[in-house]
Amino acid sequence: MRDEPGATAVPLSLPRRRLPRHPGRRTAVKLLVLAVLAAAFAAQAVGALMPHVPLLLAASAGSLAAEGVLYRWQRGMVSLFAKSHADVTVRHVLRDLLLVVGLLRLGEQHREGVYAPLVAGLLVLYALHWSIQAVSVLVRRTRTLPVVTRNIDASALRLTPAPPVLLRRPGPRLAVFGLPATAGLLATAATDAPLYGVAGLALSLGAALTGLGALLLRLLPGRRPAGEQEVLDWFDAWLARYRPTVGLYFSGGASSAYQANMWLEPLARLDGRPVIVLRERHMVQRIAATDIPVVCLPKVSTLMRLEHSTLRVLLHPSNSGKTSQVLRIPTIKHAFVNHGESDKLSSCNPYAKAYDEVWVAGPAARERYALAEVGVEDKDVVEIGRPQLDAVRPYAGPPAPGAFTTVLYAPTWEGWDGNPGNTSVVEAGENLVRALLADPGVRLLYKPHPLTGSVDPRARAADLRIRELVRAANRERGGPRPDVSAATALTRRAAELDRLTAASFRPAADQAERMLRQPAPEAGRAAAVRRAEAAWEEAYWASLPAWEHQVVTDVRPPLYACFNRADLLISDVSSVISDFLASGKPYAVANTSALAEDVFRKSFPTVAAATVLEPDASGVPALLAAVRRAERDELAQERAALALRLLGPAEPPSRERFAGAVRDLCAAAGEHRTRRAERLAADLVADPSADLAVPGPRMETGTPPLASGGVERAGRPVD
């Protein structure tokens, strides 16, 4: 897709994580803006009632300037005012009302007749403003479709570009459309010439009428998108043409998109016709770049249409409240694949018993479910390994003499239960980082969990302090940097990757317009993306000084790329450990649980082959020495045995075991459908008068075998 003028490139992934501001400073700025706005309105009232023209003009100008500050730098205050019933409409009406009061009090009684037309014009302007708002709501409803898609040709739905933002948001619209009227009234107050007020009102009324007309045109029968039933019929027809076999089901918040994204590559490599099923509209653009068709079905009634499709299996990387809704579909088998495995209780959630099967990496997870006694039967547990770990390179020995020892510190987040053992960031993070930075031969990669600090402010504060420690260490260390050609190569690789993985939208684009701009991808794009990602990663690391510590918080580079650069991992009890074991490299776990080391190891099997670090980080020097000298690495055999236990055997490869599990469950779903149809047919023969009109799966006769096609044809009709 070519970029359009004024278009913005939107990465199909998680946004960059911004650093939180200092809370005290942020509160002070809010109070200052509030005080300035309140003082401006108070001064405007005094200037209008006295009357005092200079004060009235200055206060009105100050009020308008404060409004500009609100919408430019203090958007949170805008919503706060709205919740207090002092939104922009109320403030604008009050500002204009005080101007009118000032005009009426500036002269004698006969002036009321002179300024009456200005008051009437203001009333008409506000009537038009509310009319535009009402019509914009109607337009938005016509553009809110029951199905949102990506990677599917939706041109048949008569989708068009979205209306300008100015016509959809009442705050900015009133500020822009009403500005000429307010300026005209100010000029009238300063010069005692009503003509300026009339001219300003005329401009405002003209702009408002033009905007209203533009919105009304979009409600004409030939200009509006397809209606709800037409969209649903189109979706049914697409399901019948595409004939999906296996899908990824996901529901969650924006920050949890990584849970689904980690399964995109394994899903895309499957034979058959995969599909991604979402429930929240905002998640459509949070799913990373993929050729797999994406459908968002917000309503339960729309979701139930999958019952009549050829979809046989849904994979679930997480649990959510909306998962229970899709589990009601009897024609689909459901497998819980999780988004990583660890020794945490969340890795054996009782909710898992609701699925037909639970897919785990290796024997350790099977044992974990048995010991947890949460209702998951052993026969329903399937070991598939971790198909994502193909990207992790195996251990090639300790770092070469004289080379930096690259240490990846990747702590998990604090979790919901307040357990101090969840994350090491709060109690041990700074000690660990200081100990690592104190070694001149260490290069640190700090990659915190995306949710760090989302629950516990102490974790957020500790995370910020760790980042400052890293920046300070870089300032003190210094050293040679790659030449400019490395940065140029990275820029070129990033541009190529963005061209393939980012969608170009106007800033004003809504969901309907994005559907229009994201049709079925061109053949071969998935392979091109993989090549571009590999080239970008190579250019990224080449552009960084070998001595420089890094804080990695963006989506790129991914965690597994950091694995490949690291000689040592320091983490917490989390799925990061299990995944890192695929590399065979040394790793350490911070013990902030207050448990004795032997109890800690026994309680968390993933720690069995780790070096356990106490919160004071006193064991870091000995750990680094063991990493640098192969003869001091006493845990190599334990790591290999633990990897086998946690991740399963290396042969057959995990991707093959994953594909086999999908085929087997699809076959089970097909057999279930056949038995169900036979029972219905037998019941109908026994009692022809019975009402057995239970809808069956659509086009079951032509369901493609899983060995057909692949995702390269995703989103296009299948012959």
PDB file of C-alpha atoms in Angstrom, residues 313-449:
ATOM      1  CA  VAL A 313     -10.413 -25.707  16.186  1.00  0.00           C
ATOM      2  CA  LEU A 314      -9.790 -22.517  18.149  1.00  0.00           C
ATOM      3  CA  LEU A 315      -6.547 -21.961  20.032  1.00  0.00           C
ATOM      4  CA  HIS A 316      -6.656 -19.821  23.179  1.00  0.00           C
ATOM      5  CA  PRO A 317      -3.447 -18.079  24.352  1.00  0.00           C
ATOM      6  CA  SER A 318      -5.159 -16.563  27.408  1.00  0.00           C
ATOM      7  CA  ASN A 319      -8.279 -16.709  29.542  1.00  0.00           C
ATOM      8  CA  SER A 320     -10.781 -13.873  29.594  1.00  0.00           C
ATOM      9  CA  GLY A 321     -14.353 -13.237  30.585  1.00  0.00           C
ATOM     10  CA  LYS A 322     -15.442 -13.496  26.958  1.00  0.00           C
ATOM     11  CA  THR A 323     -13.831 -16.892  26.468  1.00  0.00           C
ATOM     12  CA  SER A 324     -16.874 -18.573  28.003  1.00  0.00           C
ATOM     13  CA  GLN A 325     -18.989 -17.156  25.177  1.00  0.00           C
ATOM     14  CA  VAL A 326     -17.118 -18.904  22.379  1.00  0.00           C
ATOM     15  CA  LEU A 327     -16.880 -22.157  24.359  1.00  0.00           C
ATOM     16  CA  ARG A 328     -20.639 -22.476  23.862  1.00  0.00           C
ATOM     17  CA  ILE A 329     -20.168 -23.302  20.169  1.00  0.00           C
ATOM     18  CA  PRO A 330     -20.545 -27.116  20.001  1.00  0.00           C
ATOM     19  CA  THR A 331     -19.068 -27.592  16.520  1.00  0.00           C
ATOM     20  CA  ILE A 332     -15.627 -26.235  17.477  1.00  0.00           C
ATOM     21  CA  LYS A 333     -12.948 -27.888  19.598  1.00  0.00           C
ATOM     22  CA  HIS A 334     -10.978 -25.616  21.906  1.00  0.00           C
ATOM     23  CA  ALA A 335      -7.341 -25.912  22.996  1.00  0.00           C
ATOM     24  CA  PHE A 336      -5.659 -23.754  25.621  1.00  0.00           C
ATOM     25  CA  VAL A 337      -2.094 -22.973  24.482  1.00  0.00           C
ATOM     26  CA  ASN A 338      -1.258 -20.241  27.032  1.00  0.00           C
ATOM     27  CA  HIS A 339       1.220 -17.419  26.369  1.00  0.00           C
ATOM     28  CA  GLY A 340       4.170 -18.952  28.154  1.00  0.00           C
ATOM     29  CA  GLU A 341       4.744 -21.437  30.946  1.00  0.00           C
ATOM     30  CA  SER A 342       6.203 -20.902  34.377  1.00  0.00           C
ATOM     31  CA  ASP A 343       5.885 -22.203  37.901  1.00  0.00           C
ATOM     32  CA  LYS A 344       3.373 -19.507  38.755  1.00  0.00           C
ATOM     33  CA  LEU A 345      -0.154 -20.512  39.749  1.00  0.00           C
ATOM     34  CA  SER A 346      -1.456 -18.761  36.638  1.00  0.00           C
ATOM     35  CA  SER A 347       0.142 -21.525  34.541  1.00  0.00           C
ATOM     36  CA  CYS A 348      -2.337 -24.055  35.951  1.00  0.00           C
ATOM     37  CA  ASN A 349      -5.468 -21.951  36.219  1.00  0.00           C
ATOM     38  CA  PRO A 350      -8.663 -23.894  37.072  1.00  0.00           C
ATOM     39  CA  TYR A 351     -10.297 -22.265  34.052  1.00  0.00           C
ATOM     40  CA  ALA A 352      -8.240 -24.605  31.865  1.00  0.00           C
ATOM     41  CA  LYS A 353     -10.639 -27.463  32.527  1.00  0.00           C
ATOM     42  CA  ALA A 354     -13.223 -25.681  30.374  1.00  0.00           C
ATOM     43  CA  TYR A 355     -11.230 -26.459  27.208  1.00  0.00           C
ATOM     44  CA  ASP A 356     -11.286 -29.695  25.246  1.00  0.00           C
ATOM     45  CA  GLU A 357      -7.505 -29.954  25.485  1.00  0.00           C
ATOM     46  CA  VAL A 358      -4.657 -28.150  27.225  1.00  0.00           C
ATOM     47  CA  TRP A 359      -1.481 -27.914  25.158  1.00  0.00           C
ATOM     48  CA  VAL A 360       1.756 -27.606  27.118  1.00  0.00           C
ATOM     49  CA  ALA A 361       5.442 -27.568  26.303  1.00  0.00           C
ATOM     50  CA  GLY A 362       6.727 -30.627  28.146  1.00  0.00           C
ATOM     51  CA  PRO A 363       6.321 -33.166  30.948  1.00  0.00           C
ATOM     52  CA  ALA A 364       6.834 -30.577  33.707  1.00  0.00           C
ATOM     53  CA  ALA A 365       3.634 -28.768  32.791  1.00  0.00           C
ATOM     54  CA  ARG A 366       1.730 -32.045  32.688  1.00  0.00           C
ATOM     55  CA  GLU A 367       2.964 -32.793  36.206  1.00  0.00           C
ATOM     56  CA  ARG A 368       2.087 -29.254  37.296  1.00  0.00           C
ATOM     57  CA  TYR A 369      -1.550 -29.728  36.305  1.00  0.00           C
ATOM     58  CA  ALA A 370      -1.682 -33.109  38.044  1.00  0.00           C
ATOM     59  CA  LEU A 371      -0.294 -31.684  41.277  1.00  0.00           C
ATOM     60  CA  ALA A 372      -2.525 -28.604  41.149  1.00  0.00           C
ATOM     61  CA  GLU A 373      -5.698 -30.742  41.012  1.00  0.00           C
ATOM     62  CA  VAL A 374      -7.675 -28.066  39.183  1.00  0.00           C
ATOM     63  CA  GLY A 375      -9.858 -30.479  37.219  1.00  0.00           C
ATOM     64  CA  VAL A 376      -7.682 -30.912  34.106  1.00  0.00           C
ATOM     65  CA  GLU A 377      -7.493 -34.623  33.294  1.00  0.00           C
ATOM     66  CA  ASP A 378      -4.193 -36.062  32.140  1.00  0.00           C
ATOM     67  CA  LYS A 379      -5.723 -37.447  28.935  1.00  0.00           C
ATOM     68  CA  ASP A 380      -6.576 -33.885  27.871  1.00  0.00           C
ATOM     69  CA  VAL A 381      -3.013 -32.595  28.257  1.00  0.00           C
ATOM     70  CA  VAL A 382      -1.001 -32.599  25.007  1.00  0.00           C
ATOM     71  CA  GLU A 383       2.747 -31.890  24.905  1.00  0.00           C
ATOM     72  CA  ILE A 384       3.676 -29.803  21.865  1.00  0.00           C
ATOM     73  CA  GLY A 385       6.877 -28.049  22.940  1.00  0.00           C
ATOM     74  CA  ARG A 386       7.270 -24.329  22.209  1.00  0.00           C
ATOM     75  CA  PRO A 387       7.042 -23.763  18.432  1.00  0.00           C
ATOM     76  CA  GLN A 388       8.078 -20.116  18.902  1.00  0.00           C
ATOM     77  CA  LEU A 389      11.571 -21.153  19.993  1.00  0.00           C
ATOM     78  CA  ASP A 390      12.829 -22.011  16.518  1.00  0.00           C
ATOM     79  CA  ALA A 391      14.317 -18.507  16.484  1.00  0.00           C
ATOM     80  CA  VAL A 392      16.481 -19.170  19.564  1.00  0.00           C
ATOM     81  CA  ARG A 393      20.053 -20.100  18.651  1.00  0.00           C
ATOM     82  CA  PRO A 394      21.855 -22.828  20.671  1.00  0.00           C
ATOM     83  CA  TYR A 395      24.696 -22.213  23.105  1.00  0.00           C
ATOM     84  CA  ALA A 396      28.053 -21.736  21.388  1.00  0.00           C
ATOM     85  CA  GLY A 397      30.216 -21.593  24.498  1.00  0.00           C
ATOM     86  CA  PRO A 398      31.393 -18.816  26.821  1.00  0.00           C
ATOM     87  CA  PRO A 399      32.301 -15.365  25.497  1.00  0.00           C
ATOM     88  CA  ALA A 400      35.675 -15.101  23.803  1.00  0.00           C
ATOM     89  CA  PRO A 401      38.567 -13.756  25.908  1.00  0.00           C
ATOM     90  CA  GLY A 402      38.533  -9.972  25.843  1.00  0.00           C
ATOM     91  CA  ALA A 403      34.951  -9.770  24.591  1.00  0.00           C
ATOM     92  CA  PHE A 404      32.173  -8.262  26.639  1.00  0.00           C
ATOM     93  CA  THR A 405      29.935 -10.621  28.593  1.00  0.00           C
ATOM     94  CA  THR A 406      26.406  -9.703  27.549  1.00  0.00           C
ATOM     95  CA  VAL A 407      23.926 -10.102  30.395  1.00  0.00           C
ATOM     96  CA  LEU A 408      20.179  -9.920  29.766  1.00  0.00           C
ATOM     97  CA  TYR A 409      18.202  -8.802  32.804  1.00  0.00           C
ATOM     98  CA  ALA A 410      14.555  -9.519  31.957  1.00  0.00           C
ATOM     99  CA  PRO A 411      12.427  -9.359  35.117  1.00  0.00           C
ATOM    100  CA  THR A 412       8.737 -10.090  35.050  1.00  0.00           C
ATOM    101  CA  TRP A 413       6.055  -7.731  36.351  1.00  0.00           C
ATOM    102  CA  GLU A 414       4.555  -7.509  39.829  1.00  0.00           C
ATOM    103  CA  GLY A 415       1.316  -9.400  39.071  1.00  0.00           C
ATOM    104  CA  TRP A 416      -2.116  -8.910  40.574  1.00  0.00           C
ATOM    105  CA  ASP A 417      -1.724 -10.731  43.877  1.00  0.00           C
ATOM    106  CA  GLY A 418       0.901  -8.529  45.549  1.00  0.00           C
ATOM    107  CA  ASN A 419       3.323 -11.438  46.062  1.00  0.00           C
ATOM    108  CA  PRO A 420       6.792  -9.904  46.597  1.00  0.00           C
ATOM    109  CA  GLY A 421       8.338 -12.938  44.899  1.00  0.00           C
ATOM    110  CA  ASN A 422       6.706 -12.179  41.564  1.00  0.00           C
ATOM    111  CA  THR A 423       9.242  -9.606  40.410  1.00  0.00           C
ATOM    112  CA  SER A 424      12.784  -8.795  41.452  1.00  0.00           C
ATOM    113  CA  VAL A 425      12.542  -5.191  40.258  1.00  0.00           C
ATOM    114  CA  VAL A 426      11.355  -3.773  43.581  1.00  0.00           C
ATOM    115  CA  GLU A 427      13.622  -5.539  46.081  1.00  0.00           C
ATOM    116  CA  ALA A 428      16.622  -6.652  44.035  1.00  0.00           C
ATOM    117  CA  GLY A 429      16.581  -4.895  40.668  1.00  0.00           C
ATOM    118  CA  GLU A 430      18.811  -1.958  41.534  1.00  0.00           C
ATOM    119  CA  ASN A 431      21.285  -4.140  43.442  1.00  0.00           C
ATOM    120  CA  LEU A 432      21.575  -6.553  40.533  1.00  0.00           C
ATOM    121  CA  VAL A 433      22.066  -3.777  38.002  1.00  0.00           C
ATOM    122  CA  ARG A 434      24.657  -1.998  40.129  1.00  0.00           C
ATOM    123  CA  ALA A 435      26.596  -5.244  40.572  1.00  0.00           C
ATOM    124  CA  LEU A 436      26.543  -5.917  36.837  1.00  0.00           C
ATOM    125  CA  LEU A 437      27.498  -2.365  35.891  1.00  0.00           C
ATOM    126  CA  ALA A 438      30.395  -2.487  38.353  1.00  0.00           C
ATOM    127  CA  ASP A 439      32.068  -5.180  36.224  1.00  0.00           C
ATOM    128  CA  PRO A 440      33.944  -3.453  33.345  1.00  0.00           C
ATOM    129  CA  GLY A 441      33.593  -6.552  31.188  1.00  0.00           C
ATOM    130  CA  VAL A 442      29.789  -6.649  31.293  1.00  0.00           C
ATOM    131  CA  ARG A 443      27.411  -5.279  28.723  1.00  0.00           C
ATOM    132  CA  LEU A 444      23.880  -5.111  30.135  1.00  0.00           C
ATOM    133  CA  LEU A 445      20.640  -5.513  28.204  1.00  0.00           C
ATOM    134  CA  TYR A 446      17.753  -4.450  30.441  1.00  0.00           C
ATOM    135  CA  LYS A 447      14.362  -5.557  29.115  1.00  0.00           C
ATOM    136  CA  PRO A 448      11.550  -5.075  31.675  1.00  0.00           C
ATOM    137  CA  HIS A 449       8.135  -6.667  31.275  1.00  0.00           C
TER     138      HIS A 449
END
